[in-house]
Structure formats: structure tokens, C-alpha cells
Tab-separated table of C-alpha atoms in Angstrom:
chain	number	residue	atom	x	y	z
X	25	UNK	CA	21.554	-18.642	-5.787
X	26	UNK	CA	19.791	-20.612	-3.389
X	27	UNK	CA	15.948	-21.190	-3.356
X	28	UNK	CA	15.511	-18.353	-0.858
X	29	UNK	CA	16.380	-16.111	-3.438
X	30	UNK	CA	14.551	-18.335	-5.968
X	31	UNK	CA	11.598	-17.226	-3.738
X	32	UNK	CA	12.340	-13.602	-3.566
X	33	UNK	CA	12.490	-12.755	-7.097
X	34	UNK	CA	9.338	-14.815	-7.734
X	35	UNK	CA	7.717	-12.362	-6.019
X	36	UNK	CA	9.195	-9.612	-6.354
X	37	UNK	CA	8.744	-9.772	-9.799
X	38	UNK	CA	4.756	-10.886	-8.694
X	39	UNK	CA	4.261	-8.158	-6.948
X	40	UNK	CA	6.129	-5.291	-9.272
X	41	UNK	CA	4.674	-7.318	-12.512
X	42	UNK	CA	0.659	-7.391	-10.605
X	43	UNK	CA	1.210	-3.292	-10.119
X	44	UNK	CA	2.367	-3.001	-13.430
X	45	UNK	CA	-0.485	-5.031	-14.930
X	46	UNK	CA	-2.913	-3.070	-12.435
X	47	UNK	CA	-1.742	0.370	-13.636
X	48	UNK	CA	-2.070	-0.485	-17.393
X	49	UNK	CA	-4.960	-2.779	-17.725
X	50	UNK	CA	-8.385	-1.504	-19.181
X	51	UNK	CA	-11.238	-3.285	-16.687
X	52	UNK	CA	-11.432	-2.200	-12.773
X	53	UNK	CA	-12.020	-5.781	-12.255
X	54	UNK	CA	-9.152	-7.233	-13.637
X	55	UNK	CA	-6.789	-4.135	-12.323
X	56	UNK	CA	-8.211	-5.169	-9.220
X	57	UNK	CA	-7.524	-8.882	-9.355
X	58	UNK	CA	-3.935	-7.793	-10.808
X	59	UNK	CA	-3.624	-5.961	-7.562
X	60	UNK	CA	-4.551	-8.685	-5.013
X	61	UNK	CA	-1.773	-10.663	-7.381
X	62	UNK	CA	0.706	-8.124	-6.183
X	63	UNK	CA	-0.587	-7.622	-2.354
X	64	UNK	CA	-0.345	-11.415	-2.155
X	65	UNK	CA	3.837	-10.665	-3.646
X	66	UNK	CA	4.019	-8.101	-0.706
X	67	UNK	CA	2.702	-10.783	1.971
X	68	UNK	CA	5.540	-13.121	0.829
X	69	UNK	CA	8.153	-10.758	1.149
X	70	UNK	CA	7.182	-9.712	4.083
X	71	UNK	CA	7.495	-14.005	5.139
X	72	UNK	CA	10.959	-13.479	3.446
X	73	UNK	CA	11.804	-10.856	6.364
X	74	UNK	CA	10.824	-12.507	8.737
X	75	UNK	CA	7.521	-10.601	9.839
X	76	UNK	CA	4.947	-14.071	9.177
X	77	UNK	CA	2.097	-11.801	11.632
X	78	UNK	CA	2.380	-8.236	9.675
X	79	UNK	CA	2.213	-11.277	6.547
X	80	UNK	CA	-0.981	-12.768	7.534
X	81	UNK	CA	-2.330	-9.320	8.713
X	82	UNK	CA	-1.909	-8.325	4.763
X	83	UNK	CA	-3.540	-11.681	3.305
X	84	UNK	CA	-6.060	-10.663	5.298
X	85	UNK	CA	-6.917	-7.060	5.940
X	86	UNK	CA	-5.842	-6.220	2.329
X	87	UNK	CA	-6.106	-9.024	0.290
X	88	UNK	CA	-9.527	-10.127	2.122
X	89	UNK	CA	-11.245	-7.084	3.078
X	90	UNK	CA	-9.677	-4.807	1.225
X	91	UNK	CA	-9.937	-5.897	-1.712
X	92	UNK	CA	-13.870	-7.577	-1.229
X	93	UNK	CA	-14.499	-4.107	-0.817
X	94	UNK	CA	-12.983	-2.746	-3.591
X	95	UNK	CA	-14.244	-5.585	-5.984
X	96	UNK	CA	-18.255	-5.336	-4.217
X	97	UNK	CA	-17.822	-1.150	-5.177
X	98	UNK	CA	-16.512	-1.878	-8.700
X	99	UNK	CA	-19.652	-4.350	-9.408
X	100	UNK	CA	-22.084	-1.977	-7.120
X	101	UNK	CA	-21.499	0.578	-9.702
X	102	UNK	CA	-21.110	-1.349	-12.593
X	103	UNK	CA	-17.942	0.432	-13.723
X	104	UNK	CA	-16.657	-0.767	-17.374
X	105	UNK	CA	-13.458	0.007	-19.200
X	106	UNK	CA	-12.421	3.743	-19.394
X	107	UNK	CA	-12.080	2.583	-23.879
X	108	UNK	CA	-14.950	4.149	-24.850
X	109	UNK	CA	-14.291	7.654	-23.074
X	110	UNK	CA	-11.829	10.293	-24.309
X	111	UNK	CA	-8.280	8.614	-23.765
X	112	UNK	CA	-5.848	10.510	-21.803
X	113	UNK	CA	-3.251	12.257	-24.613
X	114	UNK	CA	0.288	10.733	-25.349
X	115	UNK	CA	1.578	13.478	-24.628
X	116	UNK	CA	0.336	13.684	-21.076
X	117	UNK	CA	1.095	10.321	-20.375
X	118	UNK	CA	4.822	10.811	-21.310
X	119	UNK	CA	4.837	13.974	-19.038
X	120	UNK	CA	3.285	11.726	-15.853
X	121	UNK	CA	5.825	9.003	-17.240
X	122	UNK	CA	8.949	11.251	-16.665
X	123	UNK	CA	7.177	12.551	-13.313
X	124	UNK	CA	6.772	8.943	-12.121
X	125	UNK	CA	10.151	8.301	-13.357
X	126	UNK	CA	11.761	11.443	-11.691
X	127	UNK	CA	10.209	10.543	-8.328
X	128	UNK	CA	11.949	7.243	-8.767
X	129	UNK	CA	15.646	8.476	-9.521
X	130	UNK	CA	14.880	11.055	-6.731
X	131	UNK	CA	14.431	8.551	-3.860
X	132	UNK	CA	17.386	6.632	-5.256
X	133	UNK	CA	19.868	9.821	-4.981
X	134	UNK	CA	19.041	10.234	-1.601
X	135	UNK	CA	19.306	6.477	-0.786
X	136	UNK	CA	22.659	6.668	-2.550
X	137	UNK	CA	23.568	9.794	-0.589
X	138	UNK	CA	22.896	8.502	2.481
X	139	UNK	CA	24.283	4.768	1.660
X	140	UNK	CA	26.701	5.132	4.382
X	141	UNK	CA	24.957	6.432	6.839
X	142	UNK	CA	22.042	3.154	6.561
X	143	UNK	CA	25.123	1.033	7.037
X	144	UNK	CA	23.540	-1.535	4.413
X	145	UNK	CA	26.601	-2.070	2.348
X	146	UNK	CA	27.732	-5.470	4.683
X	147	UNK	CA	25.108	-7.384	3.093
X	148	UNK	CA	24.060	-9.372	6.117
X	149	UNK	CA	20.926	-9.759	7.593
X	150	UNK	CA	21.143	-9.741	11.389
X	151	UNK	CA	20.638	-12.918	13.775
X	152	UNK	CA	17.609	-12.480	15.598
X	153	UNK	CA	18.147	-12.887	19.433
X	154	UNK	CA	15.306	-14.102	21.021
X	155	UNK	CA	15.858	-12.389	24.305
X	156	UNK	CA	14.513	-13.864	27.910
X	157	UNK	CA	13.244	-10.653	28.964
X	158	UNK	CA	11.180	-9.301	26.542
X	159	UNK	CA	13.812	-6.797	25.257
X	160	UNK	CA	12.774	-4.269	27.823
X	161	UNK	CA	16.739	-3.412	28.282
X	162	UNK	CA	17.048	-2.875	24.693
X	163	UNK	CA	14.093	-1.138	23.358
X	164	UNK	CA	12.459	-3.408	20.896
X	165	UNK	CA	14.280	-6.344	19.701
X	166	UNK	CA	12.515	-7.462	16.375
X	167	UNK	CA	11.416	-10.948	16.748
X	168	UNK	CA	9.074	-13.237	14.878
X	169	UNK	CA	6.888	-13.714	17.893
X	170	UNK	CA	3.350	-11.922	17.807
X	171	UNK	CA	3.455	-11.576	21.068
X	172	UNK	CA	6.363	-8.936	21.167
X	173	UNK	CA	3.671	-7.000	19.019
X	174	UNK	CA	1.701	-7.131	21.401
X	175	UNK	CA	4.081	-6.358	24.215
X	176	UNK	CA	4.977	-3.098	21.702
X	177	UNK	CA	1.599	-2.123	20.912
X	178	UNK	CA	0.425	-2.577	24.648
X	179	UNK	CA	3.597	-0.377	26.044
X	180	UNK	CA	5.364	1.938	23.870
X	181	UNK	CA	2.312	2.459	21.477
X	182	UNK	CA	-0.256	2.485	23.748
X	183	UNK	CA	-1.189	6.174	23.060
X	184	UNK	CA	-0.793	5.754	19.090
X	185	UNK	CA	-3.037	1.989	19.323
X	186	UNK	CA	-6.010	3.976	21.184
X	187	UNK	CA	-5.795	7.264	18.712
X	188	UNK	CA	-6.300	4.559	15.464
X	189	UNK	CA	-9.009	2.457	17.413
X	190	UNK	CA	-10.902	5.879	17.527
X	191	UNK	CA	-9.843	6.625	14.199
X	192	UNK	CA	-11.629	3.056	13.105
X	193	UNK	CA	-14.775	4.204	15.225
X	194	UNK	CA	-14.972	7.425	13.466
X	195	UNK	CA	-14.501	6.033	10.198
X	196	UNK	CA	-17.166	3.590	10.780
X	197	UNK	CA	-19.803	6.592	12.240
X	198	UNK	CA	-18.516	8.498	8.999
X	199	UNK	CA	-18.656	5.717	6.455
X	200	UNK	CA	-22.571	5.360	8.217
X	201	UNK	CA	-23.530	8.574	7.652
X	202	UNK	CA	-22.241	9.001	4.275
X	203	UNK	CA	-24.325	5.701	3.134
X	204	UNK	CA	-27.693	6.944	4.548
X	205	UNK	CA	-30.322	8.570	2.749
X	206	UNK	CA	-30.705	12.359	3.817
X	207	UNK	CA	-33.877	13.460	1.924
X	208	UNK	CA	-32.696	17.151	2.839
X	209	UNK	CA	-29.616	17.012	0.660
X	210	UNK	CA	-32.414	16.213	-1.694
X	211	UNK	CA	-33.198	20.279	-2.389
X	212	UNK	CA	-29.871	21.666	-1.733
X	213	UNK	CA	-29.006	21.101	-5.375
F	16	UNK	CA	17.771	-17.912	6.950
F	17	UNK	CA	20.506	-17.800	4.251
F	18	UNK	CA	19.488	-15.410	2.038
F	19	UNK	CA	22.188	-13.850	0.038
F	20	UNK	CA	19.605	-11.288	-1.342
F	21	UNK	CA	20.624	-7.710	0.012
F	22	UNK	CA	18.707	-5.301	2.088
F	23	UNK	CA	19.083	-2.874	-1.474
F	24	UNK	CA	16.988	-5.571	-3.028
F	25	UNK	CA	14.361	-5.009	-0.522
F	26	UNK	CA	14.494	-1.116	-0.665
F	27	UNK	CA	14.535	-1.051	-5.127
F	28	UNK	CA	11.352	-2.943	-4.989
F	29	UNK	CA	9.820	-0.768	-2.712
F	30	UNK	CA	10.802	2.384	-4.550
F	31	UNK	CA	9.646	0.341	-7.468
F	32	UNK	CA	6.391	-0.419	-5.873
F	33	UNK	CA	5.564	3.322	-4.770
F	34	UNK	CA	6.536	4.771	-8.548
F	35	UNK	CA	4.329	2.275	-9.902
F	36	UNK	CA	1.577	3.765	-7.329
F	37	UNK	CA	2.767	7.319	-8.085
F	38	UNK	CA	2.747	6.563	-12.312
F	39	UNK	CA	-0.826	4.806	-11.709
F	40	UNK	CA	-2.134	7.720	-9.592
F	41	UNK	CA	-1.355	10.023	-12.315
F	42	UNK	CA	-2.708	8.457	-15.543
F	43	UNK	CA	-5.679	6.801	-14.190
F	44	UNK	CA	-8.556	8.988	-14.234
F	45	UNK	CA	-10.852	6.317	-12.464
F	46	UNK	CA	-11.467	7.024	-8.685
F	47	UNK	CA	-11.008	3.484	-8.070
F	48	UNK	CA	-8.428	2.775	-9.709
F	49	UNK	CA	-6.500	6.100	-8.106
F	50	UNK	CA	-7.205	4.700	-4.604
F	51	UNK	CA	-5.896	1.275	-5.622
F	52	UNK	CA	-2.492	3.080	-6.848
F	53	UNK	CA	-2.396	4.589	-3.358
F	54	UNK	CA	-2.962	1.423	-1.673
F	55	UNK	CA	0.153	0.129	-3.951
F	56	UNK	CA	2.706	3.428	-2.713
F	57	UNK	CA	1.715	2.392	1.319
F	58	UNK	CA	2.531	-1.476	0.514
F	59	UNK	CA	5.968	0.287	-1.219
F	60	UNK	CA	6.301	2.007	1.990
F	61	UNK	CA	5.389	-1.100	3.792
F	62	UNK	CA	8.275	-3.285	2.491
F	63	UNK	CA	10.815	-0.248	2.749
F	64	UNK	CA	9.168	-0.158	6.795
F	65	UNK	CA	9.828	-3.576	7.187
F	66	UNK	CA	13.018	-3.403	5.845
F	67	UNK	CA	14.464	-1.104	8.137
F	68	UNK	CA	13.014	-3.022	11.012
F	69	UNK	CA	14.907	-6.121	10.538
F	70	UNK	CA	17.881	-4.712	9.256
F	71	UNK	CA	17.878	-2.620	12.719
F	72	UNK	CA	16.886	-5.106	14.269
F	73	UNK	CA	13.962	-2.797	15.625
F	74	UNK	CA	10.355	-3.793	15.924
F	75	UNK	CA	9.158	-0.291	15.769
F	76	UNK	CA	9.144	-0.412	12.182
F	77	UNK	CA	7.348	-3.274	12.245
F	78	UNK	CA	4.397	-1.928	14.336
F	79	UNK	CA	4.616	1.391	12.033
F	80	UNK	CA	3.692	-1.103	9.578
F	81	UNK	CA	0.724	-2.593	11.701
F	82	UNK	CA	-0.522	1.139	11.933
F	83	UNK	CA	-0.420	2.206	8.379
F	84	UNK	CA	-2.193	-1.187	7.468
F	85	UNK	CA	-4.950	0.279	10.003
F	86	UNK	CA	-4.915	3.868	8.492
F	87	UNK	CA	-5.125	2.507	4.582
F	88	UNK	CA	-7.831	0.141	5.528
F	89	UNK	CA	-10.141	2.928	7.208
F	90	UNK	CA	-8.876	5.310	4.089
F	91	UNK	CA	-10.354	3.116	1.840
F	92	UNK	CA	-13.650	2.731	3.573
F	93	UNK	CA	-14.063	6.378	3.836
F	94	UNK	CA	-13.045	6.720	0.006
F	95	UNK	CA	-15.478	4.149	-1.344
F	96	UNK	CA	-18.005	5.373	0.670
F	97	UNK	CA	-17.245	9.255	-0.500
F	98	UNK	CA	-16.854	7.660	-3.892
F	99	UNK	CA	-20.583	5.996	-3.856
F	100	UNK	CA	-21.976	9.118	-2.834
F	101	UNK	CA	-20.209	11.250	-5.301
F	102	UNK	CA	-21.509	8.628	-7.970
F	103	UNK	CA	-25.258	9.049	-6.672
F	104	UNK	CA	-25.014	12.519	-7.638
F	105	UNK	CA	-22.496	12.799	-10.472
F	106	UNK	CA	-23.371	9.475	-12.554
F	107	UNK	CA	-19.581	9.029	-12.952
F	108	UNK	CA	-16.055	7.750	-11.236
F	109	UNK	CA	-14.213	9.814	-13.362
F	110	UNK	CA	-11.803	12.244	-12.197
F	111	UNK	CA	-12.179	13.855	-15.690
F	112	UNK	CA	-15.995	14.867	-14.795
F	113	UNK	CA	-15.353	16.340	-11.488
F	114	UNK	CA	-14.312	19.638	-12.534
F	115	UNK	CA	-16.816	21.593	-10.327
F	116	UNK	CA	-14.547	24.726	-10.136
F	117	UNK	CA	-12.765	24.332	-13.678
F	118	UNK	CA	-15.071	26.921	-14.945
């Protein structure tokens, strides 16, 4: 046990305990503060694997804007507890339990199933090889450089990078539109 | 890095993090709180993604990572914004009081 692994079940146990707290707990606002606890979890293990850009991208894409956003539409609509409203039955909340639950031991069967196959079982986590020419013989090599992300993104996934920069452009246009006053939807209902 | 952790640690918290998502999708009847429970199952996916990557020693997990971070961030632009208008006219997040075809 060495403080690596200190680290890694600090946040694991962050990040699983935040989602927990998020799922259960009665205000949006806290649920939502419970939930940048656990993003935050995620950003660390991702710094445990070795990916410190796709880290700081989550600090701040989800834990920044993200969640701002969430947090400004919470207080925008002034949304309180759900106490006061009929609560959801015991009985349906054991049935989504055992759902959640089945989902769970389903992905583990198959991860068992296939246990050889991933080739996990060694235990060891590969030596990254920090190669002189970009790893253009071998595909892509992971590395903890951004710029092989960019060398990736600017190749391989050129196609894919332009499709979700038009995706962001239409979501913008779309998120625009939504927000603005049409005095014709006025009479529809 | 010595790590003595396992890859399978990696892997049970992500299937950890997406049931939480999946549990918190299905007994929350706030809108808001169903698209945060979302956003939890694509950070499960995330760390499962990521992973992979450096177990393979691949970077195209990696950048499938940098992708879905793009697609969940629009998502939840779109949502809130769908959400605000649906409040305008409904008076309500909950998923309870959007039975439009129920009857």
C-alpha cells in the first residue's frame, strides 16, 4: 500500500460517495455541489492514469461550466426539495433498486466473461514509450503529452473533430432559439 | 508510477459510477437532477474509456474521451435550455407532471 493507492481510494471513494450523496440528497443545490465533489474524484483518477489534459479538460468543462450552468438553472428556477410533493413509493424504489442493481451484475458477467480476452489479469500498467516520431508507425501511442492529442485529433479524427465543432454550432443556434421569445407560440396553446 | 492498484479497480468504479447514474436516473423525478445522473453514467464511461487507453497503450480512447466530454457538454446546454422552456409553460421540473399523453 503505497500512497499512490492511498490516493486512488481517496477518490474513488470521493467520487462513488459524491454520486451516492447526489442521487439521495433532497435539495438540487446540494445534489449538485455533491456532484462537482464527485466530477472533481473523476479528474483525479483520470491524473492517476496518466491523462493530466483529459484531467484539466474535466475541472474545467464539467466542473466549471458545467456545473455553473447547472447551479445558474437550479437558482433561475428556484427549484426546492421534491419533500413536499408526493414521494415516489417504496415499492418502486426497490423495483428501480434491483434494476440499477441488475444493470450492475450484468456488466460485471460480461467483464468476467471476457476477462481473458482484455488480458487484464497481469496486473501491470504499461511503460509509456515516449516515441521520437510521433507514433505514426504504431498508430497512437498513449502519451501524457497534449500535443499527441493534438497530433490525433488533427489526423486520424479530423473528420469526427469537424462533425462535433458543428455539432457545438448547432447547439448554440438551437440553445438561441429555444431562449427567445416567439409571441406566436403565444396562441398555439 | 508504482501503483499496485489494478486495471479491475479502475473498471468496478466505473461500473459503479454508471449504476449510480442509472439508479439516480430512475428514482429522481426532477429534470435536473435526471440530467445530472446522466452526466454521472458518461464520467463512468469516461474512466472505463480511459482505462482501456492506457492499459492498451492506445490514445484513441483517450480522444473518445475528449469527444464525449464535447457531446455531454452541448447535451446539457440543449437540455437546460429545453428544460427552461418546458418550465415557462408547465410551471414544473417534474417528470411526474409531464404526462401529456398519459390520458
Amino acid at each position: 500500500m503505497n500512497a499512490v493507492d492511498l490516493l486512488f481510494w481517496l477518490f474513488a471513494v470521493l467520487s462513488v460517495g459524491g454520486g451516492l450523496f447526489m442521487v439521495f440528497s433532497r435539495h438540487p443545490v446540494s445534489a449538485a455541489m455533491f456532484m462537482i465533489v464527485s466530477l472533481v474524484g473523476v479528474a483525479a483518477l483520470f491524473v492517476l492514469l496518466e491523462s493530466f489534459f483529459l484531467a484539466i479538460l474535466q475541472v474545467l468543462v464539467y466542473a466549471g461550466a458545467v456545473m455553473v450552468l447547472f447551479l445558474f438553472i437550479i437558482m433561475l428556477l428556484d427549484v426546492g426539495p421534491e419533500a413536499g410533493k408526493r414521494k415516489l413509493s417504496h415499492f418502486k424504489t426497490g423495483i428501480f433498486g434491483i434494476l440499477a442493481t441488475f444493470l450492475l451484475v450484468g456488466i460485471l458477467l460480461i467483464l468476467g466473461n471476457s476477462y481473458d480476452s482484455l488480458a487484464l489479469d497481469q496486473s501491470i500498467w504499461p511503460e509509456l514509450s515516449e516515441s521520437k516520431d510521433g507514433g505514426a508507425s504504431q498508430g497512437l501511442p498513449f502519451s501524457t503529452k497534449v500535443s499527441s492529442f493534438g497530433y490525433g485529433l488533427m489526423t486520424k479524427y479530423m473528420l469526427p473533430i469537424q462533425v462535433s465543432g458543428f455539432m457545438l454550432l448547432a447547439a448554440m443556434v438551437g440553445v438561441i432559439i429555444l431562449s427567445k421569445k416567439t409571441p406566436a407560440r403565444e396562441d398555439v396553446k | 508510477m508504482m501503483l499496485s492498484v489494478t486495471p479491475q479497480h479502475f473498471l468496478i468504479l466505473s461500473f459503479l459510477l454508471v449504476g449510480i447514474g442509472f439508479l439516480g436516473l430512475l428514482i429522481r423525478r426532477n429534470v435536473l437532477l435526471m440530467l445530472m445522473s446522466l452526466e454521472l453514467m458518461l464520467n463512468g464511461i469516461n474512466v472505463a474509456l480511459l482505462t482501456f487507453s492506457r492499459v492498451g497503450g492506445n490514445l484513441d480512447g483517450g480522444i473518445f474521451v475528449f469527444f464525449i466530454m464535447t457531446v455531454a457538454a452541448a447535451e446539457v446546454a440543449v437540455g437546460l435550455a429545453l428544460l427552461v422552456a418546458l418550465y415557462k409553460k408547465r410551471n414544473s421540473v417534474l417528470s411526474d407532471d409531464m404526462g401529456l399523453l398519459k390520458n
